[in-house]
Structure formats: C-alpha cells, structure tokens
Amino acid sequence: MHSADQTIFALSSGRAPSAIAIIRVSGPQARAAVERLCRKLPTPRVAHLATLRDLDGSAIDESVVLWFPGPGSATGEDVAEFHVHGGRAVIAAMFDALGSIDGLRPAEPGEFTRRAFENGKLDLTEAEGLDDLIHADTDRQRRQALRHLKGLLGVRAETWRQQIIEASALIEAGIDFSDEGDVSAELVAPALRRIAALKSEIEETLCSSAQSERLREGLTVAIAGPPNAGKSTLLNRLARREAAIVSPHAGTTRDVIEVHLDLDGYPVTLIDTAGVRDTHDPVEQEGVRRARDRARTSDLVLWLVDANDKAAPSPQNEGDHAPVWIVRNKVDLVAAKGEGGAGAQFDISAAQGDGVPELIAALVAYAQDYFGAGEMALVSRARHRTLLRETVAALDRAGRSAGKGEELLAEELRIAIHSLGRLTGRVDVEDILDVIFREFCIGK
C-alpha cells in the first residue's frame, strides 16, 4: 500500500455501462478535486447537482456531487463522491480529469476500507465482514456477513480483552504487594475466578461456531459414477440450465465441471466428473483421475448408477471422509419397480425429474446439518478461530500457573490480551493486513 498522505480515487459502483457510476475520492486533496471539477465546494453531506468540467473547462457530465469532510466520513479522511452517468466514455473522462490533478492517483484493491480501518472507523473483524458481504452469494452468507459488519465479534472480543486487562491489573497489584501475603492473595483470587469464567465463555463461543467457517466456503457435492449413468443430466437438472454437455456416448465428460447453486440459502458447489472406468484413452484416464480426486475432497458424493444396469459398479475409495449416497438414475426406463438393484438411497429420473425433488430435499437437510447455525455464529474465519484458541490456551496456562508465581501468571495474561488485540487489529497485524485487503475489489 502507498502512503496515506496521497489522495486516491476509484470507481465504487458496478462495471460500466450502467445507469449511474459512483466515483469516490478520499484523501487530503479530495477538496481540491471537488473545487477543480465543480468550481465550488458543496454543502457537506448535501447532494449538489453540478456540471463537472475538466482542467480545460470542457464539460464532462451533469453529476450529483457529495462532500464529506473528515473525520466524519467512511474512511475518516476528506471524501468526495461523483454520481455520474455510467457510460464508459464518461468514466474515462472523469479518470483523466482526476488523474491530472497533482496528488491524486488510482486506488488499489481494498485501499478505501484499509484507510477506514487505520483511521479507527471499523475494526479488522468488521472489515472482513464487509469483504464477506460483498462476496456473499446466498442469503445465509449475507446474514452471516452482516453480523460481522455490525462488529458483533469485535465488540465481544474487546469486552473479553478489557476483562482480562482488569484481571491482569489485579495480578500486577498482587505483585506490588507481594511482601504482604494476605493482600496479594485477596487480589489474585478474584482474578483467577474471572480468568476461569472468561476461558469457559470463549470456549463456548468456539464450540457454537464450530461449523461457521463452512458457510463462507460452501458445501461441495461431487456427482460421480460409471460412464453414461446420467451425471451431466442430473447436474443440468439441479442447476436448471444446460451447464454440461449431454450425450448418449459414454465418456463425453472428460474434465471436471463446477456449478454454484443457492440451495435454500446455502451455498453449494456441484461437481460433474468424468465417468469412472478403466480406459486406455490417456485424456479420459486423466479425467477419471481428476474425478476420483475431487470425489475424495468433496463434502458429499452422489454415486450415480443406471437403474437398468444390474452389474453397476459400487463406489470404491470414493469420498474418503465424506458420505456417499447411492442414486439410481433412469428409473422411468425400468421395466418393473424395484429392478436394477436393491438398497439404493434414491431412485430418480434426471431426464424426467422423477424423484429429483426428494433428492433436493435431502440435500437441503444435509446442508442444514452440515452448516449448523453458521449464520448466527460469531466466528467465521480460520484467523478468528486460531487467535481465540491462542487466547484460551493462554488463559488455561494462567489458571494452571496459580501458586507458581504471579509474574508467570501476569505474562500469560499479557499473551491473551495480545491475541485478542490481533483479532480486532489493535496490535501487531501488519503481517496480515496486505493479505486481507488485497482480496477486496478496487473502490472498496
């Protein structure tokens, strides 16, 4: 990231062409940019209609201009927004005009949000929630991200941090009065009780959020099985579009095809794989290898077989750590009910749709169990979980160090305070800031 002394600008709305395009400017030269393009400074936080002009005085567009002087802005700096017509030529002319002003440069990905974080407008968990909200594909992902954007985890973590600081103050006071045994014991005892209560509370939060990270990543379901069993037809049926090529010839699908679904608000990645069989075709062999690899790393495997094939192969080494559901397809072509094998979990016709609603209902139920109450959980990232576990471990060591010296106890509490500070971005987070904010889109 460049210096915060520079003024940045970027398109903060959708890709052109669009009805309206919002161009945002943030930094010490934002006021100069507004005065240069509008010829005057609008009333703060009041929409102002103006004709924007370039440095030569030529009109660029009729625009609604908003002026937010810092620190009362989204980034904590002086901020301006130009709401122009969303044509590519208009946006290009605006970028040319802004780029010709001394001290202005295009923003990098996530730079607006990073400045908001650095200026105390939001903590690191809120910034991550904003990124999750931008990338949310389903309603449940949106609700989870919104909870983090509201700072619920950050507020809870800061409360824990303050309580540990208070306990640490008691321990430090006990150290100061170590020559007076009764006073020292009276100070350390309530600190230990508080430490034990906090450890239990944080552990409970971790347990209740055990599956919350999964909601961000989604559920992966692989459709596997022998060739010509109807895997691509089932994929298209579930996706409600022609996502994969369907052919009566075995081995049509050679590579892995992925489709992202919103399944009752749950994010699901559906994978169509090559038919699993022995073959001498090197291209098909690679497809079979990839099919097996994806099945093994999926969260659920639908093993699709032809209900008319009494010798249909059973799954072998599919889904090492995931359930495998047997799905008998083409039941509409079975001469008599129950033919084609017994014990199948689902009987469907991917072509006609028979039995597919029941399969979808089962997938929704599986997703509900898989994700749990993820959208209501406080913890949604591996980073959160790691730091909270470090905090719990430090508190546990602090509790077990009672009677071994207050200095050791105080040091463990400092470690716990530091871990919670890293969670919200209060301390020592420079090593992860670039990683987090470079995932944002430009203009955010």
Coordinates of C-alpha atoms in Angstrom, one line a residue:
M1 CA 0.0 0.0 0.0
H2 CA 1.1 3.6 -0.7
S3 CA 1.3 6.4 1.8
A4 CA -2.0 7.6 3.4
D5 CA -0.9 11.1 2.6
Q6 CA -1.8 10.5 -1.0
T7 CA -5.3 11.0 -2.3
I8 CA -6.9 8.1 -4.1
F9 CA -9.9 7.7 -6.5
A10 CA -11.7 4.7 -8.0
L11 CA -15.0 3.6 -9.4
S12 CA -17.0 2.3 -6.5
S13 CA -20.1 1.1 -8.3
G14 CA -20.7 -1.7 -10.8
R15 CA -19.0 -2.3 -14.1
A16 CA -19.8 0.1 -17.0
P17 CA -22.0 0.7 -18.8
S18 CA -24.6 1.3 -16.1
A19 CA -27.3 3.9 -15.3
I20 CA -25.2 5.6 -12.6
A21 CA -21.5 5.3 -11.8
I22 CA -20.1 6.4 -8.5
I23 CA -16.5 7.7 -8.4
R24 CA -15.1 8.0 -4.9
V25 CA -12.2 10.2 -3.9
S26 CA -10.5 10.0 -0.5
G27 CA -7.5 11.9 1.0
P28 CA -6.1 15.4 1.7
Q29 CA -6.6 16.6 -1.9
A30 CA -10.3 15.5 -2.2
R31 CA -11.4 19.1 -1.5
A32 CA -9.2 20.4 -4.3
A33 CA -10.6 17.8 -6.7
V34 CA -14.2 18.9 -6.0
E35 CA -13.4 22.6 -6.4
R36 CA -11.4 21.9 -9.6
L37 CA -14.2 19.9 -11.2
C38 CA -17.3 21.7 -9.8
R39 CA -15.8 25.2 -9.4
K40 CA -17.2 25.3 -5.9
L41 CA -17.4 23.2 -2.7
P42 CA -20.9 21.8 -2.0
T43 CA -22.5 22.0 1.5
P44 CA -21.2 18.9 3.4
R45 CA -23.5 15.9 3.3
V46 CA -26.0 17.6 0.9
A47 CA -26.4 16.3 -2.6
H48 CA -25.5 19.0 -5.1
L49 CA -26.2 19.0 -8.9
A50 CA -23.2 20.4 -10.8
T51 CA -21.7 20.4 -14.3
L52 CA -18.3 18.8 -14.0
R53 CA -15.6 20.3 -16.1
D54 CA -12.1 19.1 -16.9
L55 CA -9.0 21.3 -16.5
D56 CA -9.6 22.9 -19.9
G57 CA -13.1 23.9 -18.9
S58 CA -14.8 21.5 -21.1
A59 CA -18.0 19.9 -19.7
I60 CA -17.7 16.2 -18.7
D61 CA -21.1 15.4 -17.4
E62 CA -24.0 16.6 -15.2
S63 CA -23.4 15.0 -11.8
V64 CA -24.7 14.8 -8.3
V65 CA -21.7 15.6 -6.0
L66 CA -21.4 14.7 -2.3
W67 CA -18.8 16.2 0.0
F68 CA -17.9 14.5 3.3
P69 CA -15.1 16.4 5.2
G70 CA -13.1 14.2 7.6
P71 CA -13.1 12.8 10.1
G72 CA -16.9 12.4 9.7
S73 CA -16.6 10.2 6.6
A74 CA -16.4 6.5 5.7
T75 CA -12.6 6.5 5.6
G76 CA -12.1 9.2 8.3
E77 CA -10.5 11.4 5.6
D78 CA -11.9 14.1 3.4
V79 CA -14.2 12.1 0.9
A80 CA -16.0 13.2 -2.3
E81 CA -18.4 11.2 -4.4
F82 CA -19.3 12.0 -8.0
H83 CA -22.5 10.3 -9.2
V84 CA -22.2 10.5 -13.0
H85 CA -23.9 8.7 -15.9
G86 CA -22.4 5.3 -16.2
G87 CA -21.1 5.3 -19.7
R88 CA -17.5 4.2 -20.4
A89 CA -16.6 7.5 -22.0
V90 CA -17.9 9.5 -19.0
I91 CA -16.0 7.4 -16.6
A92 CA -12.8 7.6 -18.7
A93 CA -13.1 11.4 -18.9
M94 CA -13.5 11.6 -15.1
F95 CA -10.5 9.4 -14.5
D96 CA -8.4 11.5 -16.9
A97 CA -9.5 14.7 -15.1
L98 CA -8.8 13.3 -11.6
G99 CA -5.5 11.8 -12.6
S100 CA -4.3 15.1 -14.0
I101 CA -4.7 16.8 -10.6
D102 CA -1.5 16.8 -8.5
G103 CA -1.5 14.4 -5.6
L104 CA -4.3 12.1 -6.9
R105 CA -3.8 8.5 -8.0
P106 CA -5.9 5.5 -8.7
A107 CA -6.8 3.4 -5.6
E108 CA -5.5 -0.1 -5.0
P109 CA -7.8 -3.0 -4.1
G110 CA -9.3 -2.6 -0.6
E111 CA -7.5 0.7 0.0
F112 CA -10.6 2.7 1.0
T113 CA -11.5 0.1 3.6
R114 CA -7.9 -0.2 4.8
R115 CA -7.9 3.6 5.4
A116 CA -11.2 3.3 7.3
F117 CA -9.6 0.6 9.5
E118 CA -6.4 2.6 10.0
N119 CA -8.4 5.7 11.0
G120 CA -10.5 3.7 13.5
K121 CA -13.8 3.7 11.6
L122 CA -14.0 -0.1 11.8
D123 CA -12.0 -2.9 13.3
L124 CA -10.5 -5.8 11.5
T125 CA -13.4 -8.2 12.0
E126 CA -15.8 -5.6 10.6
A127 CA -13.5 -5.1 7.6
E128 CA -13.6 -8.9 7.0
G129 CA -17.4 -8.8 7.4
L130 CA -17.6 -6.1 4.7
D131 CA -15.5 -8.3 2.3
D132 CA -17.7 -11.3 3.1
L133 CA -20.8 -9.2 2.4
I134 CA -19.5 -8.1 -1.0
H135 CA -18.8 -11.7 -2.0
A136 CA -21.9 -13.3 -0.4
D137 CA -23.7 -15.4 -3.0
T138 CA -26.6 -16.6 -0.8
D139 CA -29.0 -15.1 1.7
R140 CA -27.5 -17.1 4.6
Q141 CA -24.0 -15.9 3.7
R142 CA -25.3 -12.4 3.5
R143 CA -26.8 -12.6 7.0
Q144 CA -23.6 -14.0 8.5
A145 CA -21.5 -11.3 6.9
L146 CA -23.9 -8.6 8.1
R147 CA -23.4 -9.8 11.7
H148 CA -19.7 -9.3 11.3
L149 CA -20.0 -6.0 9.6
K150 CA -22.0 -4.8 12.6
G151 CA -18.9 -5.6 14.7
L152 CA -20.5 -8.3 16.9
L153 CA -17.3 -10.4 17.2
G154 CA -15.2 -7.3 17.6
V155 CA -17.3 -5.9 20.4
R156 CA -17.3 -9.3 22.2
A157 CA -13.5 -9.6 21.7
E158 CA -12.9 -6.1 23.1
T159 CA -15.1 -6.9 26.1
W160 CA -13.1 -10.0 26.8
R161 CA -9.9 -8.0 26.3
Q162 CA -10.9 -5.4 28.8
Q163 CA -11.9 -8.0 31.3
I164 CA -8.5 -9.7 31.0
I165 CA -6.8 -6.4 31.4
E166 CA -8.8 -5.8 34.6
A167 CA -7.7 -9.3 35.9
S168 CA -4.1 -8.5 34.9
A169 CA -4.3 -5.3 36.9
L170 CA -5.2 -7.3 40.0
I171 CA -2.3 -9.6 39.4
E172 CA 0.1 -6.7 38.9
A173 CA -1.2 -5.2 42.1
G174 CA -0.6 -8.5 43.8
I175 CA 3.0 -8.4 42.6
D176 CA 3.4 -4.9 44.0
F177 CA 2.1 -6.1 47.4
S178 CA 3.9 -9.5 47.3
D179 CA 5.5 -8.8 50.7
E180 CA 2.1 -8.6 52.2
G181 CA 0.8 -12.1 51.8
D182 CA -2.9 -11.5 52.7
V183 CA -3.2 -8.6 50.4
S184 CA -1.6 -10.5 47.5
A185 CA -3.9 -13.5 47.9
E186 CA -7.0 -11.3 48.1
L187 CA -6.1 -9.7 44.8
V188 CA -5.1 -12.9 42.9
A189 CA -8.2 -15.0 43.9
P190 CA -10.8 -12.8 42.2
A191 CA -8.5 -12.5 39.1
L192 CA -8.3 -16.3 38.9
R193 CA -12.1 -16.6 39.1
R194 CA -12.5 -14.1 36.3
I195 CA -9.9 -15.9 34.2
A196 CA -11.8 -19.2 34.6
A197 CA -15.1 -17.6 33.6
L198 CA -13.6 -16.0 30.6
K199 CA -12.0 -19.2 29.4
S200 CA -15.3 -21.0 29.6
E201 CA -17.1 -18.2 27.7
I202 CA -14.6 -18.1 24.9
E203 CA -14.6 -22.0 24.6
E204 CA -18.4 -21.9 24.4
T205 CA -18.2 -19.4 21.6
L206 CA -15.7 -21.6 19.7
C207 CA -17.9 -24.6 20.2
S208 CA -21.1 -22.9 19.0
S209 CA -19.2 -21.6 15.9
A210 CA -17.6 -24.9 15.0
Q211 CA -19.2 -25.0 11.5
S212 CA -19.5 -21.3 10.8
E213 CA -16.4 -21.1 8.5
R214 CA -18.0 -23.6 6.3
L215 CA -20.8 -21.2 5.4
R216 CA -18.3 -18.8 3.8
E217 CA -16.7 -21.6 1.7
G218 CA -19.9 -23.6 0.8
L219 CA -20.7 -27.3 0.5
T220 CA -19.1 -29.3 -2.2
V221 CA -21.1 -32.1 -3.7
A222 CA -19.5 -34.4 -6.4
I223 CA -21.6 -36.4 -8.8
A224 CA -19.6 -39.5 -9.6
G225 CA -20.2 -42.9 -11.1
P226 CA -19.7 -45.0 -14.2
P227 CA -19.9 -43.5 -17.7
N228 CA -23.3 -42.8 -19.3
A229 CA -25.2 -43.0 -15.9
G230 CA -26.7 -39.5 -16.4
K231 CA -24.3 -37.4 -14.3
S232 CA -24.4 -34.4 -16.6
T233 CA -28.2 -34.7 -17.0
L234 CA -28.5 -34.6 -13.2
L235 CA -26.2 -31.6 -13.0
N236 CA -28.3 -29.7 -15.5
R237 CA -31.5 -30.7 -13.7
L238 CA -30.2 -29.4 -10.4
A239 CA -28.7 -26.3 -12.0
R240 CA -31.8 -25.6 -14.0
R241 CA -29.7 -24.8 -17.1
E242 CA -27.6 -26.6 -19.7
A243 CA -24.3 -26.3 -17.8
A244 CA -22.8 -29.6 -19.1
I245 CA -22.9 -31.3 -22.5
V246 CA -25.3 -34.3 -22.5
S247 CA -24.6 -37.2 -25.0
P248 CA -25.6 -40.8 -25.3
H249 CA -22.0 -41.7 -25.9
A250 CA -20.0 -42.8 -22.8
G251 CA -17.1 -40.7 -21.8
T252 CA -18.5 -37.4 -23.0
T253 CA -17.4 -35.6 -19.9
R254 CA -13.6 -35.5 -19.8
D255 CA -12.9 -32.7 -17.3
V256 CA -14.4 -31.5 -14.0
I257 CA -17.4 -29.1 -14.4
E258 CA -18.4 -26.9 -11.5
V259 CA -21.7 -25.2 -10.9
H260 CA -22.5 -22.9 -8.0
L261 CA -26.0 -23.3 -6.5
D262 CA -28.1 -21.4 -4.0
L263 CA -29.8 -24.3 -2.2
D264 CA -32.4 -22.8 0.2
G265 CA -29.9 -20.1 1.0
Y266 CA -27.0 -22.5 1.4
P267 CA -24.0 -22.2 -0.9
V268 CA -23.4 -25.4 -2.8
T269 CA -20.7 -26.2 -5.4
L270 CA -21.9 -29.1 -7.6
I271 CA -19.3 -31.0 -9.5
D272 CA -19.8 -33.1 -12.6
T273 CA -17.0 -35.6 -13.1
A274 CA -15.8 -37.9 -15.8
G275 CA -17.3 -41.5 -15.7
V276 CA -15.1 -43.8 -13.6
R277 CA -14.0 -46.8 -15.6
D278 CA -10.8 -48.5 -16.9
T279 CA -9.7 -47.0 -20.2
H280 CA -6.7 -46.8 -22.5
D281 CA -7.5 -43.3 -23.7
P282 CA -4.9 -41.0 -22.0
V283 CA -7.2 -38.0 -22.0
E284 CA -10.1 -40.0 -20.4
Q285 CA -7.6 -41.5 -17.9
E286 CA -6.7 -38.0 -16.7
G287 CA -10.4 -37.2 -16.4
V288 CA -11.0 -40.3 -14.3
R289 CA -8.0 -39.4 -12.1
R290 CA -9.4 -35.9 -11.6
A291 CA -12.9 -37.3 -10.9
R292 CA -11.6 -39.5 -8.1
D293 CA -9.5 -36.7 -6.6
R294 CA -12.5 -34.3 -6.5
A295 CA -14.7 -37.0 -5.0
R296 CA -12.2 -37.7 -2.3
T297 CA -12.0 -34.0 -1.3
S298 CA -15.8 -33.3 -1.5
D299 CA -18.2 -33.0 1.4
L300 CA -20.7 -35.3 -0.2
V301 CA -20.6 -37.8 -3.1
L302 CA -23.6 -38.7 -5.2
W303 CA -22.7 -42.1 -6.7
L304 CA -24.9 -42.2 -9.8
V305 CA -25.7 -45.6 -11.4
D306 CA -28.0 -46.7 -14.2
A307 CA -31.1 -48.4 -12.6
N308 CA -31.2 -50.7 -15.6
D309 CA -27.7 -51.9 -15.1
K310 CA -27.8 -54.8 -12.7
A311 CA -24.0 -55.0 -12.8
A312 CA -23.5 -51.3 -12.0
P313 CA -20.2 -50.8 -10.1
S314 CA -20.3 -49.8 -6.4
P315 CA -18.3 -46.9 -5.2
Q316 CA -14.7 -47.8 -4.2
N317 CA -12.4 -45.3 -2.4
E318 CA -14.8 -42.5 -3.2
G319 CA -15.2 -39.8 -0.6
D320 CA -12.5 -40.7 1.9
H321 CA -14.1 -38.5 4.6
A322 CA -17.5 -37.8 3.1
P323 CA -20.8 -39.7 2.9
V324 CA -21.6 -41.5 -0.4
W325 CA -25.2 -41.6 -1.4
I326 CA -26.3 -44.2 -4.0
V327 CA -28.5 -42.6 -6.6
R328 CA -30.2 -44.9 -9.1
N329 CA -31.0 -43.0 -12.3
K330 CA -33.3 -43.7 -15.3
V331 CA -35.9 -45.4 -13.1
D332 CA -38.5 -44.3 -15.7
L333 CA -37.0 -46.9 -18.1
V334 CA -37.0 -49.8 -15.6
A335 CA -39.5 -52.4 -16.7
A336 CA -40.7 -53.3 -13.2
K337 CA -40.5 -51.4 -9.9
G338 CA -37.6 -52.5 -7.8
E339 CA -35.5 -53.8 -10.7
G340 CA -31.9 -52.8 -11.1
G341 CA -30.7 -53.5 -7.6
A342 CA -31.8 -53.1 -4.0
G343 CA -30.8 -50.8 -1.2
A344 CA -30.4 -47.6 -3.3
Q345 CA -30.9 -44.4 -1.2
F346 CA -32.6 -42.5 -4.1
D347 CA -34.5 -43.6 -7.2
I348 CA -34.7 -40.7 -9.8
S349 CA -35.0 -39.9 -13.4
A350 CA -32.7 -37.0 -14.1
A351 CA -34.2 -36.6 -17.6
Q352 CA -37.9 -36.6 -16.5
G353 CA -37.4 -35.1 -13.0
D354 CA -38.9 -38.1 -11.1
G355 CA -37.5 -38.3 -7.6
V356 CA -35.4 -35.2 -8.0
P357 CA -37.4 -33.1 -5.5
E358 CA -36.9 -35.7 -2.9
L359 CA -33.1 -35.7 -3.6
I360 CA -33.0 -31.9 -3.4
A361 CA -34.9 -32.0 -0.1
A362 CA -32.3 -34.5 1.2
L363 CA -29.5 -32.2 0.1
V364 CA -31.1 -29.2 1.9
A365 CA -31.4 -31.3 5.1
Y366 CA -27.8 -32.4 4.7
A367 CA -26.7 -28.8 4.3
Q368 CA -28.7 -27.7 7.3
D369 CA -26.9 -30.3 9.4
Y370 CA -23.5 -29.6 7.8
F371 CA -23.6 -25.8 8.3
G372 CA -25.4 -25.9 11.6
A373 CA -26.2 -22.4 12.9
G374 CA -23.3 -20.9 11.0
E375 CA -25.0 -17.7 10.1
M376 CA -25.6 -16.9 13.7
A377 CA -22.1 -17.7 14.9
L378 CA -19.6 -15.1 15.8
V379 CA -16.5 -16.9 14.4
S380 CA -16.4 -17.2 10.6
R381 CA -12.7 -17.3 9.6
A382 CA -9.8 -19.6 10.5
R383 CA -7.9 -16.5 11.6
H384 CA -10.6 -15.8 14.3
R385 CA -10.6 -19.4 15.5
T386 CA -6.8 -19.5 15.7
L387 CA -6.5 -16.3 17.8
L388 CA -9.3 -17.3 20.1
R389 CA -7.7 -20.7 20.6
E390 CA -4.5 -19.0 21.5
T391 CA -6.4 -16.8 24.0
V392 CA -8.0 -19.9 25.6
A393 CA -4.6 -21.7 25.8
A394 CA -3.0 -18.6 27.5
L395 CA -5.9 -18.4 30.0
D396 CA -5.6 -22.1 30.7
R397 CA -1.9 -21.8 31.3
A398 CA -2.6 -18.8 33.5
G399 CA -5.0 -20.8 35.6
R400 CA -2.6 -23.7 36.0
S401 CA 0.2 -21.4 37.0
A402 CA -1.6 -20.2 40.1
G403 CA 0.7 -20.6 43.1
K404 CA 3.8 -20.8 40.8
G405 CA 4.4 -17.1 40.9
E406 CA 2.4 -14.1 39.9
E407 CA 4.9 -13.0 37.3
L408 CA 4.3 -16.1 35.3
L409 CA 0.5 -15.6 35.6
A410 CA 0.8 -12.0 34.5
E411 CA 2.8 -13.0 31.4
E412 CA 0.2 -15.5 30.3
L413 CA -2.5 -12.8 30.6
R414 CA -0.4 -10.4 28.5
I415 CA -0.3 -13.1 25.8
A416 CA -4.1 -13.5 26.0
I417 CA -4.5 -9.7 25.7
H418 CA -2.2 -9.6 22.7
S419 CA -4.1 -12.4 20.9
L420 CA -7.4 -10.6 21.3
G421 CA -5.8 -7.4 20.2
R422 CA -4.6 -9.1 17.0
L423 CA -8.2 -10.3 16.4
T424 CA -9.6 -6.8 16.2
G425 CA -6.4 -5.3 14.7
R426 CA -5.4 -3.3 17.7
V427 CA -1.9 -4.7 17.8
D428 CA 0.8 -6.3 15.6
V429 CA -1.3 -7.1 12.4
E430 CA 0.9 -5.6 9.7
D431 CA 1.8 -9.1 8.5
I432 CA -1.8 -9.9 7.6
L433 CA -3.2 -6.5 6.5
D434 CA -2.0 -6.8 2.9
V435 CA -3.3 -10.4 2.7
I436 CA -6.8 -9.3 3.9
F437 CA -7.3 -6.1 2.0
R438 CA -5.9 -7.2 -1.4
E439 CA -8.9 -9.6 -1.6
F440 CA -11.2 -6.5 -1.8
C441 CA -12.3 -5.1 -5.1
I442 CA -11.0 -1.7 -6.3
G443 CA -13.2 1.1 -5.0
K444 CA -13.8 -0.5 -1.6

